[in-house]
Structures are given as structure tokens and as C-alpha cells.
Amino acid sequence: MSPHSRVRLRGHFAPPGDKSIGHRLVLLGAIADGRTRIEGFPPGADCGRTVDLVRSLGVEAEQQDATLEIEGVGLDGLRAPEQDLDAGNSGSTARMACGYLAPQPFESRIIGDESLSQRPIDRVVKPLAAMGASIETSGGRLPLTIHGGRELHGIDYELPIPSAQVKTALLLAGLRATGTTRVRETFPSRDHTEIALCGFGAEPVIEDGVVSLRRVARLSAGHFRVPGDFSSAAFFLTAAAFLPDSDLVVENVGLNPTRAALLDVLLDMGADIQVEPHETHDGEEPIGNIHVRGRELHGAVVRADKLPAMIDEVPILAVAAAFADGTTRVEGASELRVKESDRLAAIVEGLGALGADVATTPDGFVVKGGRQLSPATLRTYGDHRMVMAWAIASLGVDGDCTIDHLDQVKISYPGFWETLDYLAG
């Protein structure tokens, strides 16, 4: 590729719909009574896998541009799939589907691509088994088979590692389990599932880090607007924060505090950021605009309690740290080793190739910023977020970088390259 070296980012843009929210609305809309309308539906391949999954279960879903309409079949209306359910590269689809399908009266088999099939699934399967589910994995990984027809019961479960996907799987199973399902978190993970459940008429109780949900008789269809994906916007707003003379406005982006901890970290690093929240109603996802102007940043310490609310933004934070003055330390990031790639290893390898002073720690990494970075060949391991992070890193390098797997942005942000050209042009 020929990156935009020594550029500034200027202009206004709206990121695509939030991928995390899109998955949840599709799954719940499919088992609600009535027709659910989702506006601003994400365009990436991951959410497409979840739409394909509910279609394979007998649900009608029609998409026109960014609007998706789902004809819900009710809690007992899903049909046995005629073939394997292919999650592709989508960990969200695979993990949430485990809890979604566990109470059903039929058998289903979930498969994934090579990357997803290397990622652990037992952290979802084990608590579901404690609820009475029967799930057979391939050595703790995909493919897996869910043997339906089991009566599930609620459990009281403390997440050993913060994970919104595991929490979601348990709550989806809890919709049809007897008694109360409780999920306890040491640090709060993203709460899109809790918000979506309320939107469909369920009544989760959230108190002191515990989410409780009782079995429901029905869910009601609704009309939803998906805010812009903060994780997609993060690449550009972070670039604008450290590239001198940048002036960028991100419009209609999700501002859920369980997702937006990157903003707090960038502010700690000295970034010039103004957040302009929009008025929203109770039960709606917070949304607004973010205005960023470029300036010199300095290092910061990112503690483990911040990570659940910015886990997908760590690669782009690492890039900002390389251009900042001083030392940035990221702690509690071991979860990155089991993402679409070993992101900890990829971050350290890539920044090192660029000439940054970077080192791993037992649960994270340290970057000593301020060095002049040089063009390099950057490996992404087919990970969409690493592709976008290295594309942003190349903006501050004097010369051309080579980045592989450029097409992987299709997973979450198909329009990434067009947005980059527009803002850097």
C-alpha cells in the first residue's frame, strides 16, 4: 500500500453502526413476537454471520441498505437448522449462539473459519453446562455441537475474566431457564445486552456489579436505531489526537461508558477532545459527537480496570503511545492473546519493526514514545483491527509501509479505506 505519510485528518464523518449492538438486536429480534426494525445496521461481515444464523433457524430477515427488518418467531418458534451454522470469523456470533441455542429442543452444530476455530470456547461452554446445557466441543474449540432438549436452570456465576460475550450467552440462556440467572462482574464489561433486553421488554436487574434475569414468557418486537461504532471511530479519533494540525468531528457515535474508556485514556495523555452528547431517552444507548484536535501527547498508565471498556481499542492506543512523549504502560491485557490474533504479540512485533521502544510485560506491554519511526513491513495475522491500527501508524511515518491482509477490514469496517482517503485528502 501507499500510506498517507505525514498527514493530518480533517473533516466530519459518521462511523458505521455498532457491531456489538447489531449482533444482540438480531438475536433478540428473531425470538421476539412481531416485526423488529433496526436502522443503522452494521455493514461488516461479522454481523452478517449473525443474520445468516437466524435465517438458518427459520427467521425471515430483510435488509435494505442500512435498515434490517426481522419477523420474530417468538421464544419457541426457532426451527432446527438443516446444515452447520457457520460463524465465520465472528467470535460474537459463535459465543452468543451457544447460550441462544442451548435451551432449544433441537441439535445444532457451530463451525467457524480457521482463525475462530483456534480460539477457546470453554469459557462459555462450562457455565452453560452448569445450567444444564449439553455442548460437545473439539478440545475446547470449534466446531461444537449443542444437544438440545435439556431443561436449563439459572445459576449464580462470577466471571473469572470480564467478558460481555460470556455474560450475553448466559443471559440469553437465562431467558428460558427456570429460576434466576445471575452474572457477577469484578469490572463492568459492555452492557449492550442489558440495554437491548430492556428494549424488548425483559427486565434484567442490575445492581452492584450483578446482572439478574428471570425466565420470560415473551419478548416484544421494537424499533431500534444503532449508534455509530465507537471501536471503528477509535482509529480515526486517535489518529487525529496525535497528528499535528488535525481537526476531526465524529458524528452520531455511541458513547456508552462501558465502551468508551479510550477517551479517558487519551485525555489522560493530554488529548484535545470535546464530547457533545445528544439527548436520549431512558433505555436508549448514549450517542453524540466527538471533536478532536491534534496536539502532542504524553505517556500514561492504563490499569486493568480500564481494559474491559476498551479491549478492542488497545491496538490503536499502542500506536498513539509510540507517537507520544514518555512512557505508556498497559496492564491487565492478557485477554488480547485470544482475540482474532495474539494481539499482544502483534502489537509488540509491529511497533518494534517501526523502530519503537516496546516490550511485553506479564499481562501487557510498555511503550517508550518519542523515537522517530521508520517505514516497515507490518504483519497483521489477518486481524482486522491490526490492519487498521497499522494503517494509522503509517500516517506518521516518513515513507511507505507495507501492510498485509488489507481486505480484512470487511470484518468490521468495509468503508475504512474510503473514510481514510476522505479525511486525509
CSV table of C-alpha atoms in Angstrom, one decimal:
chain,number,residue,atom,x,y,z
A,1,MET,CA,0.0,0.0,0.0
A,2,SER,CA,1.0,3.7,-0.3
A,3,PRO,CA,0.1,5.2,3.1
A,4,HIS,CA,-0.6,8.8,3.7
A,5,SER,CA,2.7,9.9,5.3
A,6,ARG,CA,2.9,12.9,7.5
A,7,VAL,CA,-0.8,13.8,7.1
A,8,ARG,CA,-3.4,15.4,9.2
A,9,LEU,CA,-7.0,14.3,9.5
A,10,ARG,CA,-9.7,16.9,8.9
A,11,GLY,CA,-13.5,16.8,8.4
A,12,HIS,CA,-16.7,15.3,9.7
A,13,PHE,CA,-17.6,11.6,9.4
A,14,ALA,CA,-20.1,9.1,10.9
A,15,PRO,CA,-18.8,5.6,11.6
A,16,PRO,CA,-21.0,2.6,10.6
A,17,GLY,CA,-23.4,1.1,13.1
A,18,ASP,CA,-22.1,-0.5,16.2
A,19,LYS,CA,-21.2,-4.2,15.6
A,20,SER,CA,-21.7,-5.3,19.2
A,21,ILE,CA,-25.2,-3.8,19.4
A,22,GLY,CA,-26.1,-5.2,16.0
A,23,HIS,CA,-25.5,-8.8,17.0
A,24,ARG,CA,-27.6,-8.5,20.1
A,25,LEU,CA,-30.6,-6.8,18.3
A,26,VAL,CA,-30.7,-9.5,15.6
A,27,LEU,CA,-30.7,-12.4,18.1
A,28,LEU,CA,-33.4,-10.9,20.3
A,29,GLY,CA,-35.5,-9.6,17.4
A,30,ALA,CA,-35.6,-13.2,16.0
A,31,ILE,CA,-37.2,-14.6,19.1
A,32,ALA,CA,-39.5,-11.6,19.8
A,33,ASP,CA,-43.2,-11.5,18.9
A,34,GLY,CA,-43.7,-9.2,15.9
A,35,ARG,CA,-41.6,-7.3,13.4
A,36,THR,CA,-38.4,-5.6,14.7
A,37,ARG,CA,-36.9,-2.8,12.7
A,38,ILE,CA,-33.2,-2.0,13.1
A,39,GLU,CA,-31.9,1.2,11.5
A,40,GLY,CA,-28.2,1.9,11.1
A,41,PHE,CA,-27.4,-1.8,11.0
A,42,PRO,CA,-23.6,-2.5,10.7
A,43,PRO,CA,-22.3,-3.4,7.2
A,44,GLY,CA,-19.5,-5.7,8.3
A,45,ALA,CA,-19.2,-9.5,7.7
A,46,ASP,CA,-19.4,-10.3,11.4
A,47,CYS,CA,-23.0,-9.1,11.9
A,48,GLY,CA,-23.9,-10.7,8.6
A,49,ARG,CA,-23.0,-14.0,10.1
A,50,THR,CA,-25.5,-13.5,12.9
A,51,VAL,CA,-28.2,-12.6,10.4
A,52,ASP,CA,-27.4,-15.7,8.4
A,53,LEU,CA,-27.6,-17.8,11.6
A,54,VAL,CA,-31.1,-16.7,12.5
A,55,ARG,CA,-32.2,-17.2,8.9
A,56,SER,CA,-30.9,-20.8,9.1
A,57,LEU,CA,-33.2,-21.1,12.2
A,58,GLY,CA,-36.3,-20.2,10.1
A,59,VAL,CA,-36.4,-16.5,10.8
A,60,GLU,CA,-37.2,-14.0,7.9
A,61,ALA,CA,-34.8,-11.1,7.8
A,62,GLU,CA,-34.9,-8.4,5.1
A,63,GLN,CA,-32.2,-5.8,4.6
A,64,GLN,CA,-32.5,-2.6,2.6
A,65,ASP,CA,-29.3,-0.5,2.7
A,66,ALA,CA,-28.6,0.0,6.5
A,67,THR,CA,-32.1,-1.0,7.6
A,68,LEU,CA,-32.8,-4.5,8.7
A,69,GLU,CA,-36.3,-5.9,9.4
A,70,ILE,CA,-36.8,-9.2,11.3
A,71,GLU,CA,-40.0,-11.1,11.5
A,72,GLY,CA,-39.7,-12.6,15.0
A,73,VAL,CA,-40.9,-16.1,15.6
A,74,GLY,CA,-41.3,-16.0,19.4
A,75,LEU,CA,-39.3,-17.8,22.1
A,76,ASP,CA,-40.5,-21.2,20.9
A,77,GLY,CA,-40.5,-20.6,17.2
A,78,LEU,CA,-36.9,-21.3,16.1
A,79,ARG,CA,-36.6,-24.3,13.7
A,80,ALA,CA,-33.8,-26.9,13.6
A,81,PRO,CA,-31.1,-25.9,11.1
A,82,GLU,CA,-30.7,-28.0,8.0
A,83,GLN,CA,-26.9,-27.5,8.0
A,84,ASP,CA,-24.0,-26.4,10.1
A,85,LEU,CA,-24.2,-22.8,11.5
A,86,ASP,CA,-21.1,-21.0,10.2
A,87,ALA,CA,-19.9,-18.2,12.4
A,88,GLY,CA,-17.0,-17.4,10.0
A,89,ASN,CA,-14.6,-15.1,11.9
A,90,SER,CA,-17.2,-13.8,14.3
A,91,GLY,CA,-16.5,-14.8,17.9
A,92,SER,CA,-19.6,-12.8,19.0
A,93,THR,CA,-21.8,-15.0,16.8
A,94,ALA,CA,-20.3,-18.3,18.0
A,95,ARG,CA,-20.2,-17.5,21.7
A,96,MET,CA,-23.6,-15.8,21.9
A,97,ALA,CA,-25.2,-18.6,19.8
A,98,CYS,CA,-24.1,-21.2,22.4
A,99,GLY,CA,-26.4,-19.6,25.0
A,100,TYR,CA,-29.0,-18.8,22.5
A,101,LEU,CA,-29.4,-22.3,21.2
A,102,ALA,CA,-28.7,-24.3,24.5
A,103,PRO,CA,-32.4,-24.2,25.6
A,104,GLN,CA,-33.8,-25.2,22.1
A,105,PRO,CA,-35.3,-28.6,21.6
A,106,PHE,CA,-33.1,-29.5,18.6
A,107,GLU,CA,-29.5,-30.2,17.9
A,108,SER,CA,-27.2,-27.7,16.2
A,109,ARG,CA,-23.6,-27.5,15.2
A,110,ILE,CA,-21.5,-24.4,15.1
A,111,ILE,CA,-18.4,-24.0,12.9
A,112,GLY,CA,-16.0,-21.2,12.2
A,113,ASP,CA,-13.1,-20.2,10.0
A,114,GLU,CA,-9.5,-21.2,10.7
A,115,SER,CA,-8.8,-18.3,13.0
A,116,LEU,CA,-12.0,-18.6,15.0
A,117,SER,CA,-11.5,-22.4,15.3
A,118,GLN,CA,-8.2,-21.7,17.2
A,119,ARG,CA,-9.9,-19.6,19.8
A,120,PRO,CA,-11.1,-21.0,23.1
A,121,ILE,CA,-14.8,-21.6,23.6
A,122,ASP,CA,-14.8,-23.4,27.0
A,123,ARG,CA,-15.2,-20.2,29.0
A,124,VAL,CA,-18.7,-20.0,27.5
A,125,VAL,CA,-19.4,-23.8,27.5
A,126,LYS,CA,-18.5,-24.5,31.1
A,127,PRO,CA,-21.0,-22.1,32.8
A,128,LEU,CA,-23.7,-23.2,30.3
A,129,ALA,CA,-23.1,-26.8,31.3
A,130,ALA,CA,-23.6,-25.7,34.9
A,131,MET,CA,-27.0,-24.5,33.8
A,132,GLY,CA,-27.8,-28.0,32.4
A,133,ALA,CA,-26.8,-27.5,28.7
A,134,SER,CA,-25.1,-30.3,26.8
A,135,ILE,CA,-22.4,-28.9,24.5
A,136,GLU,CA,-19.7,-31.0,22.9
A,137,THR,CA,-16.6,-29.1,21.7
A,138,SER,CA,-13.5,-30.1,19.8
A,139,GLY,CA,-10.9,-29.9,22.5
A,140,GLY,CA,-12.4,-26.7,23.9
A,141,ARG,CA,-12.7,-25.1,20.4
A,142,LEU,CA,-14.9,-25.1,17.4
A,143,PRO,CA,-16.6,-26.9,15.9
A,144,LEU,CA,-19.1,-27.7,18.6
A,145,THR,CA,-22.4,-29.5,18.8
A,146,ILE,CA,-25.3,-28.3,21.0
A,147,HIS,CA,-27.5,-31.2,22.1
A,148,GLY,CA,-30.9,-29.6,22.6
A,149,GLY,CA,-33.9,-30.7,24.6
A,150,ARG,CA,-32.3,-30.0,28.0
A,151,GLU,CA,-34.1,-28.1,30.8
A,152,LEU,CA,-31.9,-25.3,31.9
A,153,HIS,CA,-31.8,-23.7,35.3
A,154,GLY,CA,-30.5,-20.4,36.5
A,155,ILE,CA,-27.1,-20.2,38.2
A,156,ASP,CA,-25.1,-17.6,40.1
A,157,TYR,CA,-21.9,-17.2,38.2
A,158,GLU,CA,-18.9,-14.9,38.7
A,159,LEU,CA,-17.0,-14.2,35.5
A,160,PRO,CA,-13.3,-15.1,36.1
A,161,ILE,CA,-12.3,-12.7,33.3
A,162,PRO,CA,-14.6,-9.8,32.3
A,163,SER,CA,-16.4,-10.8,29.1
A,164,ALA,CA,-19.5,-9.3,27.6
A,165,GLN,CA,-19.8,-12.2,25.2
A,166,VAL,CA,-19.9,-14.8,28.0
A,167,LYS,CA,-22.3,-12.6,30.0
A,168,THR,CA,-24.5,-12.4,27.0
A,169,ALA,CA,-24.5,-16.1,26.3
A,170,LEU,CA,-25.6,-16.8,29.9
A,171,LEU,CA,-28.3,-14.1,29.8
A,172,LEU,CA,-29.7,-15.5,26.5
A,173,ALA,CA,-29.8,-18.9,28.0
A,174,GLY,CA,-31.4,-17.4,31.1
A,175,LEU,CA,-34.4,-16.2,29.1
A,176,ARG,CA,-35.6,-19.8,29.0
A,177,ALA,CA,-34.0,-21.2,32.2
A,178,THR,CA,-36.0,-21.9,35.4
A,179,GLY,CA,-35.3,-19.6,38.3
A,180,THR,CA,-32.9,-16.7,38.2
A,181,THR,CA,-29.7,-16.4,36.3
A,182,ARG,CA,-27.1,-14.1,37.9
A,183,VAL,CA,-23.8,-13.0,36.4
A,184,ARG,CA,-21.3,-11.2,38.6
A,185,GLU,CA,-18.5,-9.0,37.3
A,186,THR,CA,-15.4,-7.7,39.1
A,187,PHE,CA,-15.1,-5.0,36.4
A,188,PRO,CA,-18.1,-3.9,34.3
A,189,SER,CA,-18.0,-5.2,30.7
A,190,ARG,CA,-20.0,-3.6,27.9
A,191,ASP,CA,-23.7,-3.6,28.8
A,192,HIS,CA,-25.4,-3.6,25.4
A,193,THR,CA,-27.2,-6.8,26.2
A,194,GLU,CA,-28.8,-5.4,29.3
A,195,ILE,CA,-30.0,-2.3,27.4
A,196,ALA,CA,-31.3,-4.5,24.5
A,197,LEU,CA,-33.1,-6.8,26.8
A,198,CYS,CA,-35.0,-3.8,28.3
A,199,GLY,CA,-35.8,-2.7,24.8
A,200,PHE,CA,-37.5,-6.0,24.0
A,201,GLY,CA,-39.5,-6.0,27.3
A,202,ALA,CA,-37.3,-8.2,29.5
A,203,GLU,CA,-36.5,-6.8,32.9
A,204,PRO,CA,-32.9,-7.6,34.0
A,205,VAL,CA,-32.0,-6.2,37.4
A,206,ILE,CA,-28.6,-4.6,37.6
A,207,GLU,CA,-27.1,-3.9,41.0
A,208,ASP,CA,-23.6,-3.7,42.5
A,209,GLY,CA,-21.9,-5.5,39.6
A,210,VAL,CA,-24.5,-8.2,39.4
A,211,VAL,CA,-27.0,-8.7,36.5
A,212,SER,CA,-30.0,-10.9,37.3
A,213,LEU,CA,-32.6,-12.2,34.9
A,214,ARG,CA,-35.6,-14.4,35.4
A,215,ARG,CA,-37.3,-16.6,32.8
A,216,VAL,CA,-39.6,-14.6,30.5
A,217,ALA,CA,-42.9,-15.6,28.8
A,218,ARG,CA,-42.3,-13.4,25.7
A,219,LEU,CA,-40.3,-10.6,24.2
A,220,SER,CA,-41.9,-7.8,22.3
A,221,ALA,CA,-40.6,-6.5,18.9
A,222,GLY,CA,-39.3,-2.9,18.7
A,223,HIS,CA,-37.8,-0.2,16.6
A,224,PHE,CA,-34.1,0.5,17.2
A,225,ARG,CA,-31.5,2.9,15.9
A,226,VAL,CA,-27.9,1.6,16.2
A,227,PRO,CA,-25.4,4.3,17.1
A,228,GLY,CA,-22.1,4.6,15.3
A,229,ASP,CA,-19.5,2.0,16.3
A,230,PHE,CA,-17.1,3.6,18.8
A,231,SER,CA,-14.5,0.9,18.1
A,232,SER,CA,-14.5,1.8,14.4
A,233,ALA,CA,-14.4,5.5,15.1
A,234,ALA,CA,-11.5,5.0,17.6
A,235,PHE,CA,-8.9,4.6,14.8
A,236,PHE,CA,-9.6,8.0,13.3
A,237,LEU,CA,-10.2,9.9,16.5
A,238,THR,CA,-7.0,8.5,18.0
A,239,ALA,CA,-5.0,9.5,14.8
A,240,ALA,CA,-6.5,13.0,15.0
A,241,ALA,CA,-5.4,13.2,18.6
A,242,PHE,CA,-1.7,12.7,17.8
A,243,LEU,CA,-1.3,14.0,14.3
A,244,PRO,CA,-0.5,17.7,14.4
A,245,ASP,CA,-3.0,20.2,12.9
A,246,SER,CA,-5.8,17.6,12.7
A,247,ASP,CA,-9.3,18.8,13.3
A,248,LEU,CA,-11.9,16.0,13.3
A,249,VAL,CA,-15.6,15.6,14.3
A,250,VAL,CA,-17.0,12.1,14.7
A,251,GLU,CA,-20.8,12.3,14.4
A,252,ASN,CA,-23.5,10.1,15.9
A,253,VAL,CA,-21.2,7.7,17.6
A,254,GLY,CA,-22.0,5.6,20.6
A,255,LEU,CA,-20.9,7.0,23.9
A,256,ASN,CA,-21.7,4.1,26.2
A,257,PRO,CA,-19.3,4.4,29.1
A,258,THR,CA,-18.7,0.6,29.2
A,259,ARG,CA,-17.2,1.0,25.7
A,260,ALA,CA,-15.6,4.4,25.6
A,261,ALA,CA,-12.7,4.2,28.2
A,262,LEU,CA,-10.3,5.1,25.4
A,263,LEU,CA,-11.5,8.6,25.6
A,264,ASP,CA,-10.5,8.8,29.3
A,265,VAL,CA,-7.0,7.4,28.5
A,266,LEU,CA,-6.5,9.8,25.6
A,267,LEU,CA,-7.5,12.7,27.8
A,268,ASP,CA,-5.0,11.5,30.4
A,269,MET,CA,-2.4,11.6,27.7
A,270,GLY,CA,-3.2,15.3,27.1
A,271,ALA,CA,-5.5,14.9,24.0
A,272,ASP,CA,-7.7,17.8,23.0
A,273,ILE,CA,-11.2,16.1,22.9
A,274,GLN,CA,-14.6,17.6,23.4
A,275,VAL,CA,-17.6,15.2,23.8
A,276,GLU,CA,-21.1,16.6,22.8
A,277,PRO,CA,-23.8,14.1,24.0
A,278,HIS,CA,-27.1,14.1,22.3
A,279,GLU,CA,-30.4,13.9,24.2
A,280,THR,CA,-31.6,10.3,24.6
A,281,HIS,CA,-34.5,8.7,26.4
A,282,ASP,CA,-34.3,6.1,29.2
A,283,GLY,CA,-33.3,2.7,27.9
A,284,GLU,CA,-31.5,4.1,24.8
A,285,GLU,CA,-27.8,3.8,24.0
A,286,PRO,CA,-26.0,7.1,24.7
A,287,ILE,CA,-24.9,8.8,21.5
A,288,GLY,CA,-23.3,12.1,20.5
A,289,ASN,CA,-20.4,13.8,18.6
A,290,ILE,CA,-16.7,13.8,19.4
A,291,HIS,CA,-14.5,16.7,18.4
A,292,VAL,CA,-10.7,16.1,18.3
A,293,ARG,CA,-7.8,18.4,17.6
A,294,GLY,CA,-4.3,17.2,17.1
A,295,ARG,CA,-1.6,18.0,19.7
A,296,GLU,CA,1.5,16.4,21.3
A,297,LEU,CA,0.5,13.6,23.7
A,298,HIS,CA,2.4,12.2,26.7
A,299,GLY,CA,2.5,8.7,28.2
A,300,ALA,CA,0.0,7.3,30.7
A,301,VAL,CA,-0.6,4.2,32.8
A,302,VAL,CA,-3.6,2.2,31.8
A,303,ARG,CA,-4.8,0.0,34.7
A,304,ALA,CA,-6.5,-3.4,34.4
A,305,ASP,CA,-9.9,-2.0,35.5
A,306,LYS,CA,-10.0,0.2,32.3
A,307,LEU,CA,-9.4,-2.7,29.9
A,308,PRO,CA,-12.9,-4.2,29.7
A,309,ALA,CA,-14.3,-0.9,28.4
A,310,MET,CA,-11.6,-0.5,25.8
A,311,ILE,CA,-10.4,-4.0,25.0
A,312,ASP,CA,-10.8,-3.6,21.2
A,313,GLU,CA,-9.1,-0.2,21.2
A,314,VAL,CA,-5.8,-1.4,22.7
A,315,PRO,CA,-4.0,-1.8,19.3
A,316,ILE,CA,-4.7,1.8,18.3
A,317,LEU,CA,-3.8,3.0,21.8
A,318,ALA,CA,-0.4,1.3,21.4
A,319,VAL,CA,0.1,3.3,18.2
A,320,ALA,CA,-0.7,6.6,19.9
A,321,ALA,CA,1.7,5.6,22.7
A,322,ALA,CA,4.5,5.2,20.1
A,323,PHE,CA,4.0,8.8,19.0
A,324,ALA,CA,3.6,10.2,22.5
A,325,ASP,CA,6.3,11.7,24.6
A,326,GLY,CA,7.2,9.5,27.6
A,327,THR,CA,6.2,6.0,28.7
A,328,THR,CA,2.9,4.3,28.4
A,329,ARG,CA,2.2,1.1,30.4
A,330,VAL,CA,-0.9,-1.1,29.7
A,331,GLU,CA,-1.8,-3.6,32.4
A,332,GLY,CA,-4.3,-6.5,32.5
A,333,ALA,CA,-4.4,-7.0,28.8
A,334,SER,CA,-3.8,-10.8,28.7
A,335,GLU,CA,-7.2,-11.2,27.0
A,336,LEU,CA,-5.7,-9.8,23.9
A,337,ARG,CA,-3.8,-13.1,23.4
A,338,VAL,CA,-7.0,-14.9,22.4
A,339,LYS,CA,-8.6,-12.3,20.0
A,340,GLU,CA,-8.6,-12.7,16.2
A,341,SER,CA,-4.8,-12.9,16.6
A,342,ASP,CA,-2.4,-12.8,19.5
A,343,ARG,CA,-2.8,-9.0,19.6
A,344,LEU,CA,-0.2,-8.5,22.3
A,345,ALA,CA,2.4,-10.3,20.3
A,346,ALA,CA,1.3,-8.5,17.1
A,347,ILE,CA,1.5,-5.1,18.8
A,348,VAL,CA,5.0,-5.6,20.1
A,349,GLU,CA,6.2,-7.1,16.9
A,350,GLY,CA,4.8,-4.3,14.7
A,351,LEU,CA,5.9,-1.4,16.8
A,352,GLY,CA,9.3,-2.9,17.1
A,353,ALA,CA,9.5,-3.2,13.3
A,354,LEU,CA,8.7,0.5,13.1
A,355,GLY,CA,11.6,1.3,15.5
A,356,ALA,CA,9.6,2.0,18.6
A,357,ASP,CA,10.9,1.1,22.1
A,358,VAL,CA,8.4,-1.5,23.2
A,359,ALA,CA,8.4,-4.5,25.4
A,360,THR,CA,6.0,-7.1,26.7
A,361,THR,CA,5.1,-7.5,30.4
A,362,PRO,CA,3.4,-10.5,32.1
A,363,ASP,CA,0.0,-9.0,31.4
A,364,GLY,CA,0.5,-6.2,28.9
A,365,PHE,CA,3.2,-4.0,27.4
A,366,VAL,CA,5.3,-0.9,27.8
A,367,VAL,CA,6.0,1.7,25.1
A,368,LYS,CA,8.6,4.4,25.5
A,369,GLY,CA,7.5,7.0,23.0
A,370,GLY,CA,9.3,9.8,21.2
A,371,ARG,CA,11.5,7.8,18.8
A,372,GLN,CA,11.5,8.6,15.1
A,373,LEU,CA,9.6,5.8,13.4
A,374,SER,CA,10.7,4.3,10.1
A,375,PRO,CA,8.9,2.5,7.3
A,376,ALA,CA,8.4,-1.2,7.8
A,377,THR,CA,6.6,-4.3,6.7
A,378,LEU,CA,3.8,-4.9,9.2
A,379,ARG,CA,2.2,-8.2,9.7
A,380,THR,CA,-1.5,-8.3,10.8
A,381,TYR,CA,-2.1,-12.0,11.0
A,382,GLY,CA,-5.4,-11.5,9.2
A,383,ASP,CA,-6.7,-9.5,12.2
A,384,HIS,CA,-9.0,-6.6,11.0
A,385,ARG,CA,-8.1,-4.4,14.0
A,386,MET,CA,-4.4,-4.8,13.4
A,387,VAL,CA,-4.8,-3.8,9.8
A,388,MET,CA,-6.5,-0.6,10.8
A,389,ALA,CA,-4.1,0.1,13.6
A,390,TRP,CA,-1.0,-0.3,11.3
A,391,ALA,CA,-2.7,1.9,8.6
A,392,ILE,CA,-3.0,4.7,11.2
A,393,ALA,CA,0.6,4.1,12.4
A,394,SER,CA,1.8,4.6,8.8
A,395,LEU,CA,0.3,8.1,8.7
A,396,GLY,CA,3.1,9.3,11.0
A,397,VAL,CA,6.0,7.6,9.2
A,398,ASP,CA,8.1,9.3,6.7
A,399,GLY,CA,8.0,6.7,3.9
A,400,ASP,CA,5.9,3.8,2.7
A,401,CYS,CA,4.9,0.9,5.0
A,402,THR,CA,3.7,-2.5,3.7
A,403,ILE,CA,0.7,-4.0,5.4
A,404,ASP,CA,-0.8,-7.4,4.6
A,405,HIS,CA,-4.4,-8.6,4.5
A,406,LEU,CA,-5.8,-5.2,3.7
A,407,ASP,CA,-9.2,-6.7,2.8
A,408,GLN,CA,-9.8,-7.9,6.3
A,409,VAL,CA,-11.3,-4.5,7.2
A,410,LYS,CA,-14.5,-6.1,5.7
A,411,ILE,CA,-15.0,-7.9,9.0
A,412,SER,CA,-16.0,-4.7,10.9
A,413,TYR,CA,-15.5,-1.6,8.8
A,414,PRO,CA,-15.8,-2.2,5.0
A,415,GLY,CA,-15.6,1.5,4.3
A,416,PHE,CA,-12.4,2.1,6.3
A,417,TRP,CA,-10.1,2.9,3.3
A,418,GLU,CA,-12.6,5.3,1.8
A,419,THR,CA,-13.0,7.1,5.1
A,420,LEU,CA,-9.2,7.3,5.4
A,421,ASP,CA,-8.8,8.8,1.9
A,422,TYR,CA,-11.6,11.3,2.6
A,423,LEU,CA,-10.2,12.5,6.0
A,424,ALA,CA,-6.6,12.6,4.9
A,425,GLY,CA,-7.2,14.1,1.5
